[in-house]
Amino acid sequence: MKFNSQILTACAIFGLTAAGPILKKRSGDADILNYALTLEHLEDTFYRQGLANFTESDFNDAGYDSHFYKNLMEVAYDEKTHVSFLTSALQAAGAAAVAECTYAFGVDSVETFIATASVLEGVGITAYLGAAAHIANPAYLTAAASILTVESRHNAYLRDALNKSPFPQAFDVPLDYDEVYSLAAPFIVSCPSSNPTFLTLKEFPGLTVSSQDAKIKTNTVLDVYANIPDDTTVYASFATVTGPVFAEIQCTGHGDYEVTVPAGVHGQSYLIFTSSNSTVNDDTTLAGPAIVEIKGTDGAPKYA
Ligand SMILES: *[C@@H]1O[C@H](CO)[C@@H](O)[C@H](O)[C@H]1NC(C)=O
Ligand SMILES: *[C@@H]1O[C@H](CO)[C@@H](O)[C@H](O)[C@H]1NC(C)=O
């Protein structure tokens, strides 16, 4: 955790909020396909590496049976097929397709491999959901949706294997291009310089949540660090399909915050610090998203 000399004067509650124009990213279908392909390359490489790193008996030793291992190979096959499908679709449309990058996944065990797989599939879902509204060609929209449903099945399967609810909420979360890119960028080391530029993606400053996943539920107070300048008004929001759910936030020192998990947020959730208490977009985002796994109300089923 970083502190600076301003620690005693940190934690501004009221400050200047930039009220600039909201610039919407303009994207054509080829841009969106390349955006999807960027994520599919990441997933494809992830499974290829992981299944090269760990053998079936490594999975067995970690408590995952051969049936699970076989299913992971099926998942890897799906991601590889998504890559070749999107690449061909771009080429058929006369557009250059992005190639695979170099990644750093930081995976050192079967457990971290499966946990990261589950998180990546979850992020993939938010990306396809968020991009759906921008796809113009109905054939591409159907194709993207048919990938999305498969990613969500992967995600549910992996979550179940990790003893997390396979479908913790009635709706999944759409995130926008820059929000998704901010989650993916830490895994990307470098990309071929020959890759076409498609959207000018922006990585927001990071948010670090230092609490333990397994214990987080409604009303849990999260310790969050964000390197945000002092004298900035900061609101905390969780993304949902019906709009942001704002959370109580306290500043406890320079860059240190306590955020209380609000009701109505479950499963793989996305915390974003904003300068607005009503609108979350690229202009009002100060930091994040950070992924927070939330058990709901003490892990009670959502129908209760
Ligand atoms: C594979 O192993 C390398 C070397 O330990 C590691 O850096 C990388 O993150 C691993 N990747 C996966 C997906 O398991
Ligand atoms: C949002 O912020 C405005 C301006 O600071 C304030 O007047 C309003 O009460 C706030 N609304 C909520 C729901 O916190």
Coordinates of N, CA and C in Angstrom, one line a residue, residues 97-273:
A97 N -7.4 -8.9 -39.1 CA -7.7 -9.5 -37.8 C -6.5 -9.4 -36.9
V98 N -6.8 -9.1 -35.6 CA -5.7 -9.0 -34.7 C -5.1 -10.4 -34.4
A99 N -3.8 -10.5 -34.2 CA -3.2 -11.7 -33.9 C -3.0 -11.8 -32.4
E100 N -2.6 -13.0 -32.0 CA -2.3 -13.3 -30.6 C -1.2 -12.4 -30.0
C101 N -1.3 -12.0 -28.7 CA -0.3 -11.2 -28.1 C 0.5 -12.1 -27.2
T102 N 1.4 -11.5 -26.4 CA 2.1 -12.2 -25.3 C 1.4 -11.8 -24.0
Y103 N 1.2 -12.8 -23.2 CA 0.4 -12.6 -22.0 C 1.2 -13.1 -20.7
A104 N 0.8 -12.5 -19.6 CA 1.3 -13.0 -18.3 C 0.2 -13.3 -17.4
F105 N -0.1 -14.6 -17.2 CA -1.3 -15.0 -16.4 C -1.0 -15.2 -14.9
G106 N 0.3 -15.3 -14.6 CA 0.6 -15.5 -13.2 C 0.1 -16.8 -12.6
V107 N -0.1 -17.8 -13.4 CA -0.7 -19.0 -12.9 C 0.4 -20.0 -12.4
D108 N 0.3 -20.5 -11.2 CA 1.4 -21.3 -10.7 C 0.8 -22.6 -10.1
S109 N -0.5 -22.9 -10.2 CA -1.0 -24.1 -9.7 C -2.3 -24.4 -10.4
V110 N -2.8 -25.7 -10.3 CA -4.1 -26.0 -10.9 C -5.2 -25.1 -10.3
E111 N -5.1 -24.9 -9.0 CA -6.1 -24.0 -8.3 C -6.2 -22.6 -8.9
T112 N -5.0 -22.0 -9.1 CA -5.1 -20.6 -9.7 C -5.5 -20.7 -11.1
F113 N -5.1 -21.8 -11.8 CA -5.5 -21.9 -13.2 C -7.1 -21.9 -13.3
I114 N -7.7 -22.7 -12.5 CA -9.2 -22.9 -12.6 C -9.8 -21.6 -12.1
A115 N -9.3 -21.0 -11.0 CA -9.9 -19.7 -10.6 C -9.8 -18.6 -11.6
T116 N -8.6 -18.5 -12.3 CA -8.4 -17.5 -13.3 C -9.3 -17.8 -14.5
A117 N -9.5 -19.1 -14.8 CA -10.3 -19.5 -16.0 C -11.7 -19.0 -15.7
S118 N -12.2 -19.2 -14.5 CA -13.6 -18.8 -14.2 C -13.8 -17.3 -14.3
V119 N -12.8 -16.5 -13.8 CA -12.8 -15.1 -13.9 C -12.8 -14.6 -15.3
L120 N -11.9 -15.2 -16.1 CA -11.8 -14.8 -17.5 C -13.1 -15.1 -18.3
E121 N -13.7 -16.2 -18.0 CA -15.0 -16.5 -18.7 C -16.0 -15.5 -18.3
G122 N -16.0 -15.1 -17.0 CA -17.0 -14.1 -16.5 C -16.8 -12.8 -17.2
V123 N -15.5 -12.4 -17.4 CA -15.2 -11.1 -18.1 C -15.6 -11.2 -19.5
G124 N -15.4 -12.3 -20.1 CA -15.9 -12.5 -21.5 C -17.4 -12.3 -21.7
I125 N -18.1 -12.8 -20.7 CA -19.6 -12.6 -20.7 C -19.9 -11.1 -20.7
T126 N -19.3 -10.3 -19.8 CA -19.5 -8.9 -19.7 C -19.2 -8.2 -21.0
A127 N -18.1 -8.7 -21.7 CA -17.7 -8.0 -22.9 C -18.7 -8.2 -24.0
Y128 N -19.1 -9.4 -24.2 CA -20.1 -9.7 -25.3 C -21.4 -9.0 -25.0
L129 N -21.8 -9.0 -23.7 CA -23.1 -8.3 -23.4 C -23.0 -6.8 -23.6
G130 N -21.8 -6.3 -23.2 CA -21.7 -4.8 -23.4 C -21.6 -4.4 -24.9
A131 N -21.0 -5.3 -25.7 CA -20.8 -4.9 -27.1 C -22.0 -5.2 -27.9
A132 N -22.9 -6.0 -27.4 CA -24.1 -6.4 -28.2 C -24.9 -5.3 -28.8
A133 N -25.1 -4.2 -27.9 CA -25.9 -3.1 -28.4 C -25.3 -2.3 -29.5
H134 N -24.0 -2.5 -29.8 CA -23.3 -1.7 -30.8 C -23.1 -2.5 -32.1
I135 N -23.5 -3.7 -32.1 CA -23.4 -4.5 -33.4 C -24.5 -4.2 -34.4
A136 N -24.1 -3.8 -35.6 CA -25.1 -3.4 -36.5 C -25.7 -4.5 -37.3
N137 N -24.8 -5.4 -37.8 CA -25.2 -6.5 -38.7 C -25.9 -7.6 -37.9
P138 N -27.2 -8.0 -38.1 CA -27.9 -9.0 -37.3 C -27.2 -10.3 -37.4
A139 N -26.5 -10.7 -38.5 CA -25.8 -12.0 -38.5 C -24.7 -12.0 -37.5
Y140 N -24.0 -10.9 -37.4 CA -22.9 -10.8 -36.4 C -23.4 -10.9 -35.0
L141 N -24.6 -10.2 -34.8 CA -25.2 -10.2 -33.5 C -25.5 -11.6 -33.1
T142 N -26.1 -12.4 -34.0 CA -26.5 -13.8 -33.6 C -25.2 -14.6 -33.4
A143 N -24.2 -14.4 -34.2 CA -23.0 -15.1 -34.0 C -22.3 -14.8 -32.7
A144 N -22.3 -13.5 -32.3 CA -21.7 -13.1 -31.0 C -22.5 -13.7 -29.9
A145 N -23.9 -13.7 -30.0 CA -24.7 -14.2 -29.0 C -24.5 -15.7 -28.8
S146 N -24.2 -16.4 -29.9 CA -24.0 -17.8 -29.8 C -22.7 -18.1 -29.2
I147 N -21.7 -17.2 -29.2 CA -20.5 -17.4 -28.5 C -20.7 -17.1 -27.0
L148 N -21.5 -16.0 -26.8 CA -21.8 -15.6 -25.4 C -22.4 -16.7 -24.6
T149 N -23.4 -17.4 -25.2 CA -24.1 -18.4 -24.4 C -23.1 -19.6 -24.0
V150 N -22.2 -19.8 -24.9 CA -21.2 -20.9 -24.6 C -20.2 -20.4 -23.5
E151 N -19.8 -19.2 -23.6 CA -18.9 -18.6 -22.6 C -19.6 -18.7 -21.2
S152 N -20.9 -18.4 -21.2 CA -21.5 -18.4 -19.9 C -21.7 -19.9 -19.4
R153 N -21.8 -20.8 -20.3 CA -21.9 -22.2 -19.8 C -20.5 -22.6 -19.3
H154 N -19.4 -22.2 -19.9 CA -18.1 -22.5 -19.4 C -18.0 -21.9 -18.0
N155 N -18.4 -20.6 -17.9 CA -18.3 -19.9 -16.6 C -19.1 -20.6 -15.5
A156 N -20.3 -21.1 -15.8 CA -21.2 -21.8 -14.8 C -20.5 -23.1 -14.4
Y157 N -20.0 -23.8 -15.3 CA -19.3 -25.1 -15.0 C -18.1 -24.9 -14.1
L158 N -17.3 -23.9 -14.4 CA -16.1 -23.6 -13.6 C -16.5 -23.1 -12.2
R159 N -17.5 -22.2 -12.2 CA -17.9 -21.7 -10.9 C -18.4 -22.9 -10.0
D160 N -19.2 -23.8 -10.6 CA -19.7 -24.9 -9.8 C -18.5 -25.8 -9.3
A161 N -17.5 -25.9 -10.2 CA -16.3 -26.7 -9.7 C -15.6 -26.0 -8.6
L162 N -15.7 -24.7 -8.5 CA -15.0 -24.0 -7.4 C -16.0 -23.8 -6.2
N163 N -17.1 -24.5 -6.2 CA -18.1 -24.4 -5.1 C -18.7 -23.0 -5.0
K164 N -18.8 -22.3 -6.2 CA -19.5 -21.0 -6.2 C -20.8 -21.3 -7.0
S165 N -21.8 -20.5 -6.7 CA -23.0 -20.6 -7.4 C -22.8 -20.5 -8.9
P166 N -23.3 -21.5 -9.7 CA -23.1 -21.4 -11.2 C -23.9 -20.3 -11.8
F167 N -24.9 -19.8 -11.2 CA -25.7 -18.7 -11.7 C -26.2 -17.8 -10.5
P168 N -25.3 -17.0 -10.0 CA -25.5 -16.3 -8.7 C -26.5 -15.2 -8.9
Q169 N -26.9 -14.8 -10.1 CA -27.8 -13.7 -10.2 C -28.7 -13.9 -11.4
A170 N -29.8 -13.3 -11.5 CA -30.8 -13.4 -12.5 C -30.4 -12.7 -13.8
F171 N -29.4 -11.8 -13.7 CA -29.0 -11.0 -14.9 C -27.4 -11.0 -14.9
D172 N -26.8 -11.1 -16.0 CA -25.4 -10.9 -16.1 C -25.1 -9.4 -16.4
V173 N -23.9 -9.0 -16.2 CA -23.5 -7.6 -16.2 C -22.8 -7.2 -17.6
P174 N -23.3 -6.2 -18.3 CA -22.6 -5.7 -19.4 C -21.6 -4.6 -19.0
L175 N -20.4 -4.7 -19.5 CA -19.4 -3.7 -19.3 C -19.0 -3.1 -20.7
D176 N -18.5 -1.8 -20.6 CA -18.1 -1.2 -21.9 C -16.7 -1.5 -22.3
Y177 N -16.3 -1.1 -23.5 CA -15.0 -1.5 -24.0 C -13.9 -1.2 -23.0
D178 N -13.8 0.0 -22.5 CA -12.7 0.4 -21.7 C -12.7 -0.3 -20.3
E179 N -13.9 -0.6 -19.8 CA -14.0 -1.3 -18.6 C -13.4 -2.7 -18.7
V180 N -13.8 -3.3 -19.8 CA -13.3 -4.7 -20.1 C -11.8 -4.7 -20.4
Y181 N -11.4 -3.7 -21.2 CA -10.0 -3.6 -21.5 C -9.1 -3.4 -20.2
S182 N -9.7 -2.6 -19.2 CA -9.0 -2.4 -18.0 C -8.8 -3.7 -17.2
L183 N -9.8 -4.6 -17.4 CA -9.7 -5.9 -16.7 C -8.7 -6.8 -17.4
A184 N -8.6 -6.7 -18.8 CA -7.8 -7.6 -19.6 C -6.4 -7.1 -19.7
A185 N -6.2 -5.8 -19.7 CA -4.8 -5.3 -19.9 C -3.7 -5.8 -19.0
P186 N -4.0 -6.0 -17.7 CA -3.0 -6.5 -16.8 C -2.4 -7.9 -17.3
F187 N -3.2 -8.6 -18.1 CA -2.7 -9.9 -18.6 C -1.9 -9.8 -19.8
I188 N -2.0 -8.6 -20.5 CA -1.3 -8.5 -21.8 C 0.0 -7.8 -21.7
V189 N 1.1 -8.5 -22.1 CA 2.4 -8.0 -22.0 C 2.7 -7.1 -23.2
S190 N 2.5 -7.7 -24.4 CA 2.7 -6.9 -25.6 C 2.0 -7.6 -26.8
C191 N 1.7 -6.8 -27.8 CA 1.0 -7.3 -29.0 C 1.9 -7.0 -30.2
P192 N 1.7 -7.9 -31.3 CA 2.5 -7.6 -32.5 C 2.2 -6.2 -33.0
S193 N 3.3 -5.5 -33.5 CA 3.1 -4.2 -34.0 C 2.3 -4.2 -35.3
S194 N 2.2 -5.4 -35.9 CA 1.4 -5.5 -37.1 C -0.1 -5.5 -36.9
N195 N -0.5 -5.7 -35.6 CA -1.9 -5.8 -35.3 C -2.6 -4.5 -35.7
P196 N -3.8 -4.6 -36.4 CA -4.5 -3.4 -36.7 C -5.0 -2.7 -35.4
T197 N -5.1 -1.4 -35.5 CA -5.7 -0.7 -34.4 C -7.2 -0.6 -34.7
F198 N -8.0 -0.9 -33.7 CA -9.5 -0.9 -34.0 C -10.3 0.0 -33.1
L199 N -10.1 0.0 -31.8 CA -10.8 1.0 -30.9 C -9.6 1.6 -30.1
T200 N -9.7 2.8 -29.8 CA -8.7 3.4 -28.9 C -9.0 3.0 -27.5
L201 N -8.6 1.9 -27.1 CA -9.0 1.4 -25.8 C -8.2 2.0 -24.7
K202 N -8.8 2.3 -23.6 CA -8.2 3.0 -22.5 C -8.2 2.2 -21.2
E203 N -7.1 2.1 -20.5 CA -7.0 1.4 -19.3 C -7.2 2.4 -18.1
F204 N -8.2 2.2 -17.3 CA -8.4 3.1 -16.1 C -7.5 2.7 -15.0
P205 N -7.2 3.6 -14.1 CA -6.3 3.3 -13.0 C -6.9 2.1 -12.2
G206 N -6.1 1.4 -11.6 CA -6.5 0.1 -10.9 C -7.2 0.4 -9.6
L207 N -8.0 -0.6 -9.2 CA -8.6 -0.6 -7.8 C -8.1 -1.9 -7.2
T208 N -7.6 -1.9 -6.0 CA -7.2 -3.1 -5.3 C -8.1 -3.4 -4.1
V209 N -8.8 -4.5 -4.2 CA -9.6 -4.9 -3.1 C -8.9 -6.0 -2.3
S210 N -8.6 -5.7 -1.0 CA -7.7 -6.6 -0.2 C -8.4 -7.6 0.7
S211 N -9.8 -7.6 0.5 CA -10.5 -8.6 1.4 C -10.5 -10.0 0.8
Q212 N -10.9 -10.9 1.6 CA -11.0 -12.3 1.2 C -12.3 -12.6 0.4
D213 N -12.2 -13.2 -0.8 CA -13.3 -13.5 -1.6 C -14.4 -14.3 -0.9
A214 N -14.0 -15.4 -0.2 CA -15.0 -16.4 0.3 C -15.9 -15.8 1.3
K215 N -15.5 -14.7 1.9 CA -16.3 -14.1 3.0 C -17.1 -12.9 2.7
I216 N -17.0 -12.5 1.4 CA -17.7 -11.2 1.1 C -19.2 -11.5 0.8
K217 N -20.0 -10.7 1.5 CA -21.5 -10.8 1.3 C -22.0 -9.4 1.5
T218 N -23.3 -9.2 1.3 CA -24.0 -7.9 1.5 C -23.6 -7.4 2.9
N219 N -23.2 -6.1 2.9 CA -22.8 -5.4 4.1 C -21.4 -5.6 4.6
T220 N -20.7 -6.5 3.9 CA -19.2 -6.6 4.2 C -18.5 -5.3 3.8
V221 N -17.6 -4.9 4.7 CA -16.9 -3.7 4.4 C -15.6 -4.1 3.7
L222 N -15.4 -3.6 2.5 CA -14.2 -4.0 1.7 C -13.1 -2.9 1.9
D223 N -11.9 -3.4 2.1 CA -10.7 -2.4 2.1 C -10.3 -2.3 0.6
V224 N -10.3 -1.1 0.1 CA -10.0 -0.8 -1.3 C -8.9 0.2 -1.4
Y225 N -8.0 0.0 -2.2 CA -7.0 1.0 -2.5 C -7.1 1.5 -3.9
A226 N -7.0 2.8 -4.1 CA -7.0 3.4 -5.4 C -6.1 4.6 -5.4
N227 N -5.2 4.7 -6.4 CA -4.3 5.8 -6.4 C -5.0 7.0 -7.1
I228 N -5.9 7.6 -6.3 CA -6.7 8.8 -6.8 C -6.2 10.0 -6.1
P229 N -6.0 11.1 -6.9 CA -5.5 12.3 -6.3 C -6.4 12.8 -5.1
D230 N -5.8 13.4 -4.1 CA -6.6 13.9 -3.0 C -7.5 15.0 -3.5
D231 N -8.4 15.4 -2.8 CA -9.4 16.4 -3.2 C -10.2 16.0 -4.4
T232 N -10.4 14.7 -4.5 CA -11.3 14.2 -5.6 C -12.5 13.6 -4.9
T233 N -13.7 14.0 -5.4 CA -14.9 13.4 -4.8 C -15.0 12.0 -5.4
V234 N -15.2 11.0 -4.5 CA -15.2 9.6 -5.0 C -16.5 8.9 -4.6
Y235 N -17.2 8.3 -5.6 CA -18.3 7.5 -5.3 C -18.0 6.1 -5.7
A236 N -18.6 5.1 -5.0 CA -18.3 3.7 -5.4 C -19.6 3.1 -6.0
S237 N -19.4 2.4 -7.1 CA -20.6 1.8 -7.7 C -20.3 0.4 -8.2
F238 N -21.3 -0.4 -8.2 CA -21.2 -1.7 -8.8 C -22.1 -1.7 -10.0
A239 N -21.5 -2.3 -11.1 CA -22.2 -2.3 -12.4 C -23.3 -3.4 -12.4
T240 N -24.4 -3.0 -12.9 CA -25.5 -4.1 -13.1 C -26.2 -3.7 -14.4
V241 N -27.0 -4.7 -14.9 CA -27.6 -4.4 -16.2 C -28.6 -3.3 -16.2
T242 N -29.2 -3.0 -15.0 CA -30.1 -1.9 -14.9 C -29.5 -0.6 -14.4
G243 N -28.2 -0.6 -14.4 CA -27.5 0.7 -14.0 C -26.7 0.5 -12.8
P244 N -25.9 1.5 -12.4 CA -25.0 1.3 -11.3 C -25.8 1.2 -10.0
V245 N -25.3 0.4 -9.1 CA -25.8 0.4 -7.7 C -24.7 1.0 -6.8
F246 N -25.0 2.1 -6.2 CA -24.0 2.9 -5.5 C -23.9 2.3 -4.1
A247 N -22.6 2.3 -3.6 CA -22.3 1.7 -2.3 C -21.8 2.8 -1.3
E248 N -22.0 2.6 0.0 CA -21.4 3.5 0.9 C -19.9 3.5 0.9
I249 N -19.3 4.6 0.9 CA -17.8 4.7 0.8 C -17.3 5.6 1.8
Q250 N -16.2 5.2 2.5 CA -15.5 6.1 3.4 C -14.0 6.1 3.0
C251 N -13.4 7.3 3.1 CA -12.0 7.4 2.9 C -11.3 7.3 4.2
T252 N -10.3 6.5 4.3 CA -9.6 6.3 5.6 C -8.1 6.7 5.6
G253 N -7.7 7.2 4.5 CA -6.3 7.7 4.4 C -6.0 7.9 2.9
H254 N -4.9 8.4 2.6 CA -4.6 8.7 1.1 C -4.7 7.4 0.3
G255 N -5.7 7.4 -0.6 CA -5.9 6.2 -1.5 C -6.6 5.0 -0.8
D256 N -6.8 5.1 0.5 CA -7.5 4.0 1.2 C -9.0 4.3 1.4
Y257 N -9.8 3.3 1.1 CA -11.2 3.5 1.2 C -11.8 2.2 1.8
E258 N -13.0 2.4 2.4 CA -13.8 1.3 2.9 C -15.1 1.4 2.1
V259 N -15.5 0.3 1.5 CA -16.7 0.3 0.7 C -17.6 -0.8 1.2
T260 N -18.8 -0.5 1.5 CA -19.8 -1.4 2.1 C -20.6 -2.1 0.9
V261 N -20.5 -3.4 0.8 CA -21.2 -4.1 -0.3 C -22.7 -3.9 -0.2
P262 N -23.3 -3.3 -1.2 CA -24.7 -3.0 -1.2 C -25.6 -4.2 -1.4
A263 N -26.8 -4.2 -1.1 CA -27.7 -5.3 -1.5 C -27.9 -5.3 -3.0
G264 N -28.2 -6.5 -3.5 CA -28.6 -6.6 -4.9 C -27.4 -6.9 -5.8
V265 N -26.2 -7.2 -5.3 CA -25.1 -7.5 -6.1 C -24.5 -8.9 -5.7
H266 N -24.5 -9.8 -6.6 CA -24.1 -11.2 -6.4 C -23.1 -11.7 -7.4
G267 N -22.3 -12.7 -7.0 CA -21.5 -13.4 -7.9 C -20.3 -12.5 -8.3
Q268 N -19.8 -12.7 -9.6 CA -18.6 -12.0 -10.0 C -19.0 -10.6 -10.4
S269 N -18.7 -9.6 -9.5 CA -19.2 -8.3 -9.5 C -18.1 -7.3 -9.8
Y270 N -18.5 -6.1 -10.3 CA -17.5 -5.1 -10.8 C -17.7 -3.8 -10.1
L271 N -16.6 -3.5 -9.2 CA -16.6 -2.2 -8.5 C -15.9 -1.2 -9.2
I272 N -16.5 0.0 -9.3 CA -16.0 1.1 -10.1 C -16.1 2.4 -9.2
F273 N -14.9 3.1 -9.1 CA -15.0 4.4 -8.5 C -15.3 5.5 -9.5

